[in-house]
CSV table of C-alpha atoms in Angstrom, one decimal:
chain,number,residue,atom,x,y,z
A,1,MET,CA,0.0,0.0,0.0
A,2,LEU,CA,1.2,3.5,-0.9
A,3,LEU,CA,0.9,5.6,2.3
A,4,ALA,CA,0.0,9.2,2.8
A,5,HIS,CA,3.3,11.0,3.3
A,6,GLU,CA,5.4,14.1,3.2
A,7,LEU,CA,8.9,14.2,1.6
A,8,VAL,CA,11.0,17.3,2.3
A,9,GLY,CA,14.7,18.3,1.9
A,10,ARG,CA,17.0,17.8,-1.0
A,11,ALA,CA,17.0,14.5,-2.8
A,12,HIS,CA,20.8,14.0,-2.8
A,13,ASP,CA,21.0,14.4,1.0
A,14,PRO,CA,21.1,11.4,3.4
A,15,ALA,CA,17.7,10.0,3.9
A,16,LEU,CA,15.6,9.7,7.1
A,17,ILE,CA,12.3,7.8,7.3
A,18,LEU,CA,10.2,8.8,10.4
A,19,ILE,CA,7.5,6.4,11.6
A,20,HIS,CA,4.9,7.4,14.2
A,21,GLY,CA,3.2,5.4,16.9
A,22,ILE,CA,-0.3,3.9,17.3
A,23,THR,CA,-3.1,6.3,16.7
A,24,ASP,CA,-0.6,9.1,15.8
A,25,SER,CA,0.3,10.4,12.3
A,26,ARG,CA,3.2,11.9,10.4
A,27,ARG,CA,2.2,15.2,12.0
A,28,MET,CA,3.7,13.9,15.3
A,29,TRP,CA,7.1,14.6,13.8
A,30,HIS,CA,6.5,18.1,12.6
A,31,PRO,CA,8.5,20.0,15.3
A,32,LEU,CA,11.6,18.0,14.2
A,33,VAL,CA,11.2,17.9,10.4
A,34,ASP,CA,12.4,21.4,9.6
A,35,PRO,CA,15.7,21.1,11.4
A,36,LEU,CA,16.3,17.6,10.1
A,37,ALA,CA,15.5,18.7,6.5
A,38,GLU,CA,18.4,21.2,6.6
A,39,HIS,CA,20.8,18.3,5.9
A,40,HIS,CA,18.5,15.4,5.1
A,41,SER,CA,15.8,14.1,2.8
A,42,VAL,CA,13.1,13.4,5.3
A,43,LEU,CA,10.2,11.1,4.6
A,44,THR,CA,7.3,11.0,7.1
A,45,VAL,CA,4.4,8.5,6.6
A,46,ASP,CA,1.0,7.7,7.9
A,47,LEU,CA,0.8,4.0,8.6
A,48,ARG,CA,-2.2,2.1,7.2
A,49,GLY,CA,-5.3,2.9,9.3
A,50,HIS,CA,-3.6,6.1,10.6
A,51,GLY,CA,-3.6,9.7,9.6
A,52,GLU,CA,-4.7,10.1,6.0
A,53,SER,CA,-3.7,6.6,4.8
A,54,ASP,CA,-6.3,4.0,3.8
A,55,SER,CA,-7.3,1.2,6.2
A,56,ASP,CA,-6.8,-2.4,5.2
A,57,GLU,CA,-6.1,-5.5,7.3
A,58,PRO,CA,-3.8,-6.9,8.5
A,59,TYR,CA,-2.2,-4.6,11.0
A,60,ASP,CA,0.9,-6.6,11.9
A,61,PRO,CA,4.5,-5.2,11.9
A,62,ILE,CA,5.5,-6.9,8.6
A,63,SER,CA,2.4,-5.4,6.8
A,64,TYR,CA,3.0,-2.0,8.3
A,65,ALA,CA,6.7,-2.2,7.4
A,66,SER,CA,6.1,-3.5,3.8
A,67,ASP,CA,3.9,-0.4,3.2
A,68,VAL,CA,6.7,1.9,4.3
A,69,VAL,CA,9.2,0.0,2.1
A,70,GLU,CA,6.9,0.3,-0.9
A,71,THR,CA,6.2,4.0,-0.3
A,72,ALA,CA,9.9,4.8,0.1
A,73,ALA,CA,10.8,2.8,-3.0
A,74,ALA,CA,8.1,4.6,-5.1
A,75,LEU,CA,9.7,8.0,-4.0
A,76,GLY,CA,13.3,6.9,-4.6
A,77,VAL,CA,14.2,7.1,-0.9
A,78,THR,CA,17.0,4.6,-0.3
A,79,ASP,CA,19.8,3.9,2.2
A,80,ALA,CA,17.8,5.6,4.9
A,81,ILE,CA,18.1,5.7,8.7
A,82,VAL,CA,14.7,4.5,9.8
A,83,VAL,CA,13.4,6.2,13.0
A,84,GLY,CA,10.3,4.9,14.7
A,85,HIS,CA,8.5,5.9,17.9
A,86,SER,CA,6.3,3.5,19.9
A,87,LEU,CA,4.6,1.2,17.4
A,88,GLY,CA,6.8,2.9,14.9
A,89,GLY,CA,9.8,1.4,16.7
A,90,VAL,CA,8.5,-2.1,16.0
A,91,VAL,CA,7.8,-1.1,12.4
A,92,ALA,CA,11.2,0.4,11.9
A,93,SER,CA,12.7,-2.9,13.3
A,94,ALA,CA,10.6,-4.9,10.9
A,95,PHE,CA,11.7,-2.6,8.0
A,96,ALA,CA,15.3,-3.4,8.8
A,97,ALA,CA,14.5,-7.1,8.9
A,98,ILE,CA,12.9,-7.2,5.4
A,99,ALA,CA,14.6,-4.4,3.4
A,100,PRO,CA,18.0,-2.6,3.2
A,101,CYS,CA,18.5,0.4,5.3
A,102,ARG,CA,21.4,2.2,6.9
A,103,ALA,CA,20.4,2.0,10.6
A,104,VAL,CA,17.4,2.0,13.0
A,105,VAL,CA,16.5,4.4,15.8
A,106,ASN,CA,13.8,3.0,18.1
A,107,VAL,CA,12.3,5.6,20.3
A,108,ASP,CA,10.7,4.2,23.5
A,109,GLN,CA,9.4,0.9,22.2
A,110,PRO,CA,10.8,-2.2,24.0
A,111,LEU,CA,10.8,-5.1,21.7
A,112,ARG,CA,10.1,-7.5,24.5
A,113,LEU,CA,6.4,-7.6,23.7
A,114,SER,CA,5.7,-10.3,26.2
A,115,GLY,CA,6.3,-7.7,28.9
A,116,PHE,CA,3.6,-5.6,27.4
A,117,LYS,CA,1.0,-8.4,27.5
A,118,GLU,CA,0.1,-8.2,31.1
A,119,ALA,CA,-0.4,-4.5,31.2
A,120,LEU,CA,-2.4,-4.5,28.0
A,121,GLY,CA,-4.5,-7.4,29.2
A,122,GLN,CA,-5.8,-5.3,32.0
A,123,LEU,CA,-7.2,-2.8,29.5
A,124,GLU,CA,-8.5,-5.4,27.1
A,125,PRO,CA,-12.2,-5.4,28.3
A,126,MET,CA,-12.3,-1.6,27.9
A,127,LEU,CA,-10.6,-1.7,24.6
A,128,ARG,CA,-13.1,-4.2,23.3
A,129,GLY,CA,-16.1,-2.3,24.7
A,130,ASP,CA,-18.2,0.5,23.2
A,131,ASP,CA,-16.5,3.6,21.7
A,132,GLU,CA,-16.7,5.5,25.0
A,133,SER,CA,-15.0,2.7,26.9
A,134,PHE,CA,-12.4,2.3,24.1
A,135,GLN,CA,-11.5,6.0,24.0
A,136,ALA,CA,-11.3,6.1,27.8
A,137,ALA,CA,-8.8,3.2,27.8
A,138,LEU,CA,-6.6,4.9,25.3
A,139,GLU,CA,-6.7,8.1,27.2
A,140,MET,CA,-5.7,6.3,30.4
A,141,MET,CA,-2.8,4.7,28.6
A,142,PHE,CA,-1.5,7.8,26.9
A,143,SER,CA,-1.9,10.1,29.9
A,144,ALA,CA,0.2,7.7,32.0
A,145,MET,CA,3.0,7.9,29.4
A,146,ASP,CA,3.0,11.6,28.7
A,147,GLY,CA,5.5,12.4,31.5
A,148,PRO,CA,6.8,15.9,31.2
A,149,LEU,CA,5.5,16.4,27.7
A,150,PRO,CA,4.4,20.1,27.6
A,151,ALA,CA,0.6,20.7,27.6
A,152,HIS,CA,0.6,22.3,24.2
A,153,GLU,CA,2.3,19.2,22.7
A,154,GLN,CA,-0.2,17.0,24.4
A,155,ALA,CA,-3.0,19.0,22.9
A,156,ARG,CA,-1.3,18.9,19.4
A,157,LEU,CA,-0.9,15.2,19.5
A,158,ARG,CA,-4.5,14.6,20.6
A,159,ALA,CA,-5.9,16.9,18.0
A,160,HIS,CA,-4.3,14.8,15.2
A,161,ARG,CA,-5.0,11.4,16.8
A,162,ARG,CA,-7.0,8.9,14.8
A,163,ALA,CA,-8.2,6.2,17.2
A,164,ASP,CA,-9.9,3.6,15.1
A,165,GLN,CA,-10.9,0.6,17.3
A,166,ALA,CA,-10.5,-2.0,14.5
A,167,VAL,CA,-7.0,-0.7,13.7
A,168,VAL,CA,-5.9,-0.6,17.4
A,169,LEU,CA,-7.3,-4.1,18.2
A,170,GLY,CA,-5.8,-5.5,14.9
A,171,THR,CA,-2.4,-4.0,15.8
A,172,TRP,CA,-2.5,-5.5,19.3
A,173,ALA,CA,-4.1,-8.8,18.2
A,174,SER,CA,-1.0,-10.8,18.5
A,175,VAL,CA,-0.3,-9.5,22.0
A,176,PHE,CA,-3.8,-10.4,23.1
A,177,GLU,CA,-3.9,-13.8,21.4
A,178,SER,CA,-0.4,-15.2,21.7
A,179,THR,CA,1.2,-16.8,24.7
A,180,VAL,CA,4.3,-15.2,26.2
A,181,ASP,CA,6.5,-17.9,24.6
A,182,GLU,CA,4.8,-17.3,21.2
A,183,LEU,CA,5.5,-13.6,21.5
A,184,ASP,CA,9.1,-14.1,22.5
A,185,ALA,CA,9.5,-16.5,19.5
A,186,THR,CA,8.0,-13.9,17.1
A,187,VAL,CA,10.3,-11.2,18.3
A,188,GLU,CA,13.3,-13.4,18.1
A,189,GLN,CA,12.5,-14.3,14.5
A,190,LEU,CA,12.1,-10.6,13.6
A,191,ALA,CA,15.2,-9.6,15.4
A,192,ALA,CA,17.3,-12.2,13.7
A,193,GLY,CA,16.9,-10.2,10.5
A,194,ILE,CA,18.3,-7.0,11.9
A,195,THR,CA,22.0,-6.6,11.2
A,196,VAL,CA,22.4,-2.8,10.8
A,197,PRO,CA,23.4,-0.4,13.7
A,198,TYR,CA,20.5,-0.1,16.1
A,199,LEU,CA,19.9,2.7,18.7
A,200,SER,CA,17.2,2.1,21.3
A,201,LEU,CA,16.3,5.3,23.2
A,202,HIS,CA,13.9,5.2,26.2
A,203,GLY,CA,12.3,7.8,28.3
A,204,ILE,CA,10.5,5.1,30.3
A,205,ASP,CA,13.1,2.7,31.7
A,206,PRO,CA,12.5,-0.8,30.3
A,207,GLY,CA,14.4,-2.4,33.2
A,208,PRO,CA,18.0,-3.4,34.0
A,209,ASP,CA,17.8,-6.7,32.1
A,210,TYR,CA,16.4,-5.2,28.9
A,211,ALA,CA,19.8,-4.1,27.3
A,212,PRO,CA,21.4,-7.5,27.6
A,213,TRP,CA,18.2,-9.2,26.4
A,214,LEU,CA,18.1,-7.0,23.3
A,215,GLN,CA,21.8,-7.2,22.6
A,216,ARG,CA,21.5,-11.0,22.6
A,217,LEU,CA,18.9,-10.7,19.9
A,218,VAL,CA,20.4,-7.7,18.0
A,219,PRO,CA,24.1,-7.6,18.6
A,220,THR,CA,24.4,-4.2,17.0
A,221,ALA,CA,22.0,-2.6,19.6
A,222,VAL,CA,22.9,0.2,21.9
A,223,VAL,CA,20.3,0.9,24.6
A,224,GLU,CA,20.1,4.3,26.3
A,225,VAL,CA,17.7,5.5,29.0
A,226,TRP,CA,16.9,9.2,29.4
A,227,PRO,CA,15.3,9.0,32.8
A,228,ASP,CA,11.9,10.5,33.6
A,229,LEU,CA,11.3,12.0,30.1
A,230,GLY,CA,8.3,9.7,29.4
A,231,HIS,CA,7.2,8.2,26.2
A,232,TYR,CA,7.7,11.3,24.0
A,233,LEU,CA,11.3,12.0,25.0
A,234,HIS,CA,12.0,13.3,21.5
A,235,LEU,CA,9.4,16.0,21.9
A,236,VAL,CA,10.3,16.8,25.5
A,237,GLU,CA,14.0,17.4,24.7
A,238,PRO,CA,14.0,17.9,20.9
A,239,ASP,CA,17.5,19.5,20.7
A,240,ARG,CA,19.0,16.7,22.7
A,241,PHE,CA,17.3,14.1,20.5
A,242,LEU,CA,18.5,15.9,17.3
A,243,ALA,CA,22.0,16.0,18.6
A,244,ARG,CA,22.0,12.3,19.6
A,245,LEU,CA,20.6,11.4,16.1
A,246,ALA,CA,23.4,13.4,14.5
A,247,GLU,CA,26.0,11.7,16.6
A,248,PHE,CA,24.6,8.2,15.8
A,249,GLU,CA,24.5,9.1,12.1
A,250,ALA,CA,28.1,10.1,12.2
A,251,GLN,CA,29.0,6.8,13.9
A,252,VAL,CA,27.1,4.9,11.2
A,253,ARG,CA,29.1,6.6,8.5
A,254,VAL,CA,32.4,5.5,9.9
């Protein structure tokens, strides 16, 4: 599927692909696009069922990533660093597993999905309820992750949010329906295809055992925790994020 997108910057500059999280859209990245476009070709996309893109099952990481691969190829965007936030971090990881790219930056999305299963399961009845219950469950989840995100940024993200129940439930179907062992096996299979440099940034600490776990699966992975910045650390401290991305890109070039 060709996705709704924006492509800015000069075509001959190094490419970045920016992928948003669940219910968000490419507009999530807007505060960062202009400074990045000074020295990059920047592609932002709306995943299927999000933003202005069409809806179409399935909503699994490989399908999401295949759409991004197809869209980038149609636009001539190659050899990109793929940056994903939240769900986008899983999609960026899947992109690296199925298509060439220069590197991956995963923003606050632990790949240990089995650890997400228990927390999500507590909200499952509300998520599967009527629209009011579904929306309330999402608001509970996102409010808990906002951290120090400024109020104007919270309002901006919520104004562009597309919370489609079928899309959200489809995205999380494997978490709901798989056992912990099955989720771990799925992640291990995906991670086995990632061979490029991989930076995992977290504003919510994934725990002391996460880094060695991820590095066992993805030997190129570097895990950093920026304490107490919440789920949207790249929007809480955008200058720091841009500087870290530039540093990582310089290391990738070496």
